[in-house]
Coordinates of C-alpha atoms and ligand atoms in Angstrom, one line a residue:
M5 CA -6.4 -11.1 14.3
L6 CA -3.7 -11.7 16.9
L7 CA -0.2 -10.6 15.9
H8 CA 3.2 -11.1 17.5
I9 CA 5.6 -8.2 16.8
P10 CA 9.1 -9.3 17.8
A11 CA 12.0 -7.2 19.2
L12 CA 10.6 -3.6 19.4
F13 CA 13.4 -3.1 21.9
E14 CA 16.9 -4.7 22.0
K15 CA 17.8 -6.7 25.1
D16 CA 20.0 -4.0 26.7
E17 CA 17.3 -1.4 26.2
V18 CA 14.8 -3.7 27.8
R19 CA 17.1 -4.2 30.7
R20 CA 17.5 -0.5 31.3
I21 CA 13.7 0.1 31.1
R22 CA 13.1 -2.8 33.6
E23 CA 15.7 -1.5 36.0
A24 CA 13.9 1.9 36.0
L25 CA 10.6 0.2 36.5
E26 CA 11.9 -1.7 39.5
Q27 CA 12.7 1.6 41.2
A28 CA 9.4 3.3 40.2
D29 CA 6.6 4.5 42.5
W30 CA 3.7 2.2 41.7
A31 CA 0.0 2.9 42.4
D32 CA -3.0 0.6 42.5
G33 CA -4.1 -0.4 39.0
K34 CA -7.8 0.4 39.8
I35 CA -7.0 4.1 38.9
T36 CA -7.7 3.5 35.2
A37 CA -10.3 0.7 35.5
G38 CA -14.0 1.2 34.9
Y39 CA -16.6 0.3 37.6
Q40 CA -16.9 -3.4 36.6
S41 CA -13.2 -4.1 35.8
A42 CA -12.1 -2.5 39.0
K43 CA -13.5 -5.6 40.7
A44 CA -11.5 -7.9 38.5
K45 CA -8.2 -5.9 38.5
H46 CA -5.5 -6.7 41.0
N47 CA -2.2 -5.1 39.8
L48 CA 0.0 -2.1 40.0
Q49 CA 0.2 0.8 37.6
L50 CA 2.4 3.8 37.0
P51 CA 0.4 7.0 37.1
E52 CA -0.3 8.5 33.6
G53 CA 1.4 11.8 34.1
Q54 CA 4.6 10.5 35.7
P55 CA 7.9 11.4 33.8
L56 CA 8.9 7.7 33.6
T57 CA 5.6 6.7 32.0
K58 CA 5.9 9.6 29.5
E59 CA 9.5 8.7 28.7
I60 CA 8.9 5.0 28.1
G61 CA 5.7 5.8 26.2
A62 CA 7.5 8.2 23.9
A63 CA 10.3 5.7 23.2
M64 CA 7.6 3.1 22.4
L65 CA 5.7 5.3 20.0
E66 CA 8.8 6.2 18.2
R67 CA 9.6 2.5 17.6
L68 CA 6.0 1.7 16.7
W69 CA 5.6 4.3 14.0
K70 CA 8.8 3.0 12.3
N71 CA 7.7 -0.7 12.6
P72 CA 6.5 -2.0 9.2
L73 CA 4.5 -4.9 10.9
F74 CA 2.7 -2.6 13.3
M75 CA 2.0 0.0 10.5
S76 CA 0.6 -2.7 8.1
A77 CA -1.5 -4.6 10.7
A78 CA -2.8 -1.7 12.8
L79 CA -3.1 1.1 10.2
P80 CA -2.9 3.5 13.1
H81 CA -4.8 6.7 13.3
K82 CA -4.3 7.6 16.9
V83 CA -2.4 5.8 19.7
F84 CA -3.4 6.2 23.4
P85 CA -0.1 7.1 25.3
P86 CA 1.2 3.8 26.6
L87 CA 0.7 2.9 30.3
L88 CA 2.8 0.6 32.4
N89 CA 1.8 -2.1 34.8
C90 CA 3.3 -4.6 37.2
Y91 CA 1.8 -7.9 38.3
T92 CA 3.4 -9.5 41.3
A93 CA 2.5 -11.4 44.5
G94 CA -0.6 -13.2 43.1
G95 CA -1.7 -10.1 41.1
S96 CA -4.1 -10.9 38.2
F97 CA -6.8 -9.3 36.0
D98 CA -9.9 -11.4 35.4
F99 CA -11.8 -11.6 32.1
H100 CA -13.0 -8.3 30.8
I101 CA -13.4 -6.2 27.6
D102 CA -11.6 -2.9 27.5
N103 CA -13.6 0.3 27.4
A104 CA -14.5 1.3 23.9
V105 CA -13.3 4.9 24.2
R106 CA -10.4 6.3 26.1
Q107 CA -9.4 9.9 26.9
P108 CA -5.8 10.5 27.8
K109 CA -5.4 12.5 31.0
G110 CA -5.4 16.3 30.2
S111 CA -6.3 15.8 26.6
I112 CA -9.5 16.7 24.8
E113 CA -8.9 14.0 22.1
R114 CA -10.5 10.7 22.6
V115 CA -9.3 7.4 21.2
R116 CA -11.5 4.5 20.1
T117 CA -9.9 1.3 21.2
D118 CA -9.9 -0.8 18.0
L119 CA -6.7 -2.6 18.9
S120 CA -5.2 -3.5 22.3
A121 CA -1.5 -4.2 22.7
T122 CA 0.9 -5.5 25.4
L123 CA 4.6 -5.0 25.3
F124 CA 6.5 -7.3 27.6
F125 CA 9.4 -5.9 29.7
S126 CA 10.1 -9.1 31.8
E127 CA 11.6 -12.3 30.4
P128 CA 9.1 -15.3 30.6
E129 CA 11.5 -17.2 32.9
D130 CA 11.6 -14.4 35.5
Y131 CA 8.0 -15.0 36.6
D132 CA 5.4 -17.8 36.9
G133 CA 1.9 -17.3 35.5
G134 CA 1.1 -13.9 34.1
E135 CA 0.0 -15.2 30.7
L136 CA -2.3 -12.9 28.7
E137 CA -5.3 -15.1 27.7
I138 CA -7.3 -13.8 24.8
Q139 CA -10.5 -15.5 23.6
D140 CA -11.0 -15.4 19.8
T141 CA -12.8 -17.4 17.2
Y142 CA -10.0 -20.0 17.2
G143 CA -10.3 -20.6 21.0
T144 CA -8.2 -19.2 23.8
Q145 CA -4.8 -17.9 23.0
R146 CA -2.2 -17.8 25.8
V147 CA 0.5 -15.2 25.3
K148 CA 3.7 -14.9 27.2
L149 CA 6.4 -13.3 25.1
P150 CA 10.2 -12.5 25.4
A151 CA 11.0 -9.1 26.8
G152 CA 10.9 -6.5 24.1
D153 CA 8.2 -8.3 22.1
M154 CA 4.6 -7.1 21.7
V155 CA 1.2 -8.7 21.0
L156 CA -1.5 -6.8 19.1
Y157 CA -5.1 -8.1 19.3
P158 CA -8.6 -6.8 18.6
G159 CA -10.0 -4.4 21.3
T160 CA -13.3 -6.4 21.0
S161 CA -11.7 -9.5 22.6
L162 CA -12.5 -10.9 26.0
H163 CA -9.1 -11.2 27.8
K164 CA -7.4 -11.7 31.2
V165 CA -4.0 -11.8 32.8
N166 CA -3.4 -14.9 34.9
A167 CA -2.1 -14.6 38.5
V168 CA 1.7 -14.1 38.8
T169 CA 2.7 -16.5 41.5
R170 CA 6.5 -15.9 41.4
G171 CA 8.6 -12.9 40.4
A172 CA 7.2 -9.8 38.7
R173 CA 5.8 -9.2 35.3
Y174 CA 6.5 -5.7 33.9
A175 CA 4.7 -4.6 30.8
S176 CA 3.2 -1.7 28.8
F177 CA -0.3 -1.7 27.4
F178 CA -2.0 0.7 25.1
W179 CA -4.8 1.1 22.6
T180 CA -4.8 2.2 18.9
Q181 CA -7.6 3.8 17.0
S182 CA -7.2 2.4 13.5
L183 CA -7.9 4.1 10.1
V184 CA -10.0 1.0 9.5
R185 CA -12.4 0.2 12.3
E186 CA -13.3 -3.4 11.4
D187 CA -10.9 -6.2 12.4
S188 CA -11.9 -8.3 9.4
Q189 CA -11.2 -5.5 6.9
R190 CA -7.8 -4.8 8.5
A191 CA -6.9 -8.5 8.4
L192 CA -7.6 -8.5 4.6
L193 CA -5.5 -5.4 4.0
F194 CA -2.7 -6.8 6.1
E195 CA -2.7 -10.1 4.1
M196 CA -2.8 -8.3 0.8
D197 CA 0.0 -5.9 1.9
G198 CA 2.2 -8.8 2.9
A199 CA 1.7 -10.6 -0.4
I200 CA 2.5 -7.4 -2.4
Q201 CA 5.7 -6.9 -0.3
Q202 CA 6.7 -10.5 -1.0
L203 CA 6.0 -10.1 -4.8
T204 CA 7.9 -6.9 -4.8
R205 CA 11.0 -8.8 -3.5
D206 CA 10.6 -11.8 -5.8
L207 CA 9.4 -10.2 -9.0
P208 CA 10.2 -6.4 -8.7
D209 CA 9.5 -5.6 -12.3
H210 CA 6.2 -7.4 -12.8
P211 CA 3.7 -5.0 -14.3
S212 CA 0.8 -6.4 -12.3
L213 CA 2.4 -5.1 -9.1
I214 CA 1.1 -1.6 -10.0
R215 CA -2.4 -2.8 -10.4
L216 CA -2.3 -4.9 -7.2
T217 CA -0.9 -2.0 -5.2
G218 CA -3.6 0.2 -6.7
T219 CA -6.3 -2.2 -5.6
Y220 CA -4.9 -2.2 -2.1
H221 CA -5.2 1.5 -2.0
N222 CA -8.6 1.5 -3.5
L223 CA -9.8 -1.0 -0.8
L224 CA -8.2 1.2 1.9
R225 CA -9.9 4.3 0.4
R226 CA -13.2 2.5 0.6
W227 CA -12.8 1.6 4.3
V228 CA -10.7 4.4 5.7
E229 CA -11.9 6.9 8.4
V230 CA -9.9 10.0 9.1
Ligands
LIG1 NI1 -7.7 -5.2 29.3

C-alpha cells in the first residue's frame, strides 16, 4: 500500500526547515548505504548525530505520532530517527531495496524496516527530476509531492530517486517497524478502520459499531507483535 499523507508541516514551517537545510553541512550519502546500494547512491546526507538532524527528526516524530492517517496506516511500533538528504547537480539513487534491519547510531535497539517514508521539504516546481519511483503490483508509481507532504510505502518495494537536473530536492526519509509486519494485513486493518471512522461520523449511535470496532481489535490482536 502506498499512501500520501498531506501537510505534516505548514508552509511557513517548511520554509524555515528548508532555509536551515540550505545552510547545513552536508556529507556524502554513502555513509548510511550498504555495500551494493553505495554503488547506486549519489546524493548528500546530513550526519545522523548532527543537532539539525535531531531537531528536525524530533519535530517530525511529534507530528507523526499525532497524525491519524499515519497511525492508522503504519500502526507504528518503533520509528528509526528520521534522516535528511539533498539531491542536486544530477544526484540520483538507482533502484534498490532498503536494508531489512537498521540500528540507529549509538543505540542498541534495532528497527525492522516494514515501512519506508519520504517527507518532501522542497516544492515540486523548485527542481526538475527527483521523482521517487516505487515499483508495486500496480506498476511503477512516480511520487513528487508538495513540501510538507509525505509518502508511506512498503519497505519491501524496489524504488529509486530520479536524477535532479535543476535546483535542489531536500527531503527526510525514515523507516517504521509496524505492530503488524505484513503489508496486506496492515492494508486490511487500515481499510476497516477508515470505514469504522466514517460510520461513526454518519451513524454514531448504530449498535453494530461496537461489534465492528471489536472485530477490528480482535483482528489486530491476532496479528500484532509487540
Ligand atoms: Ni531507499
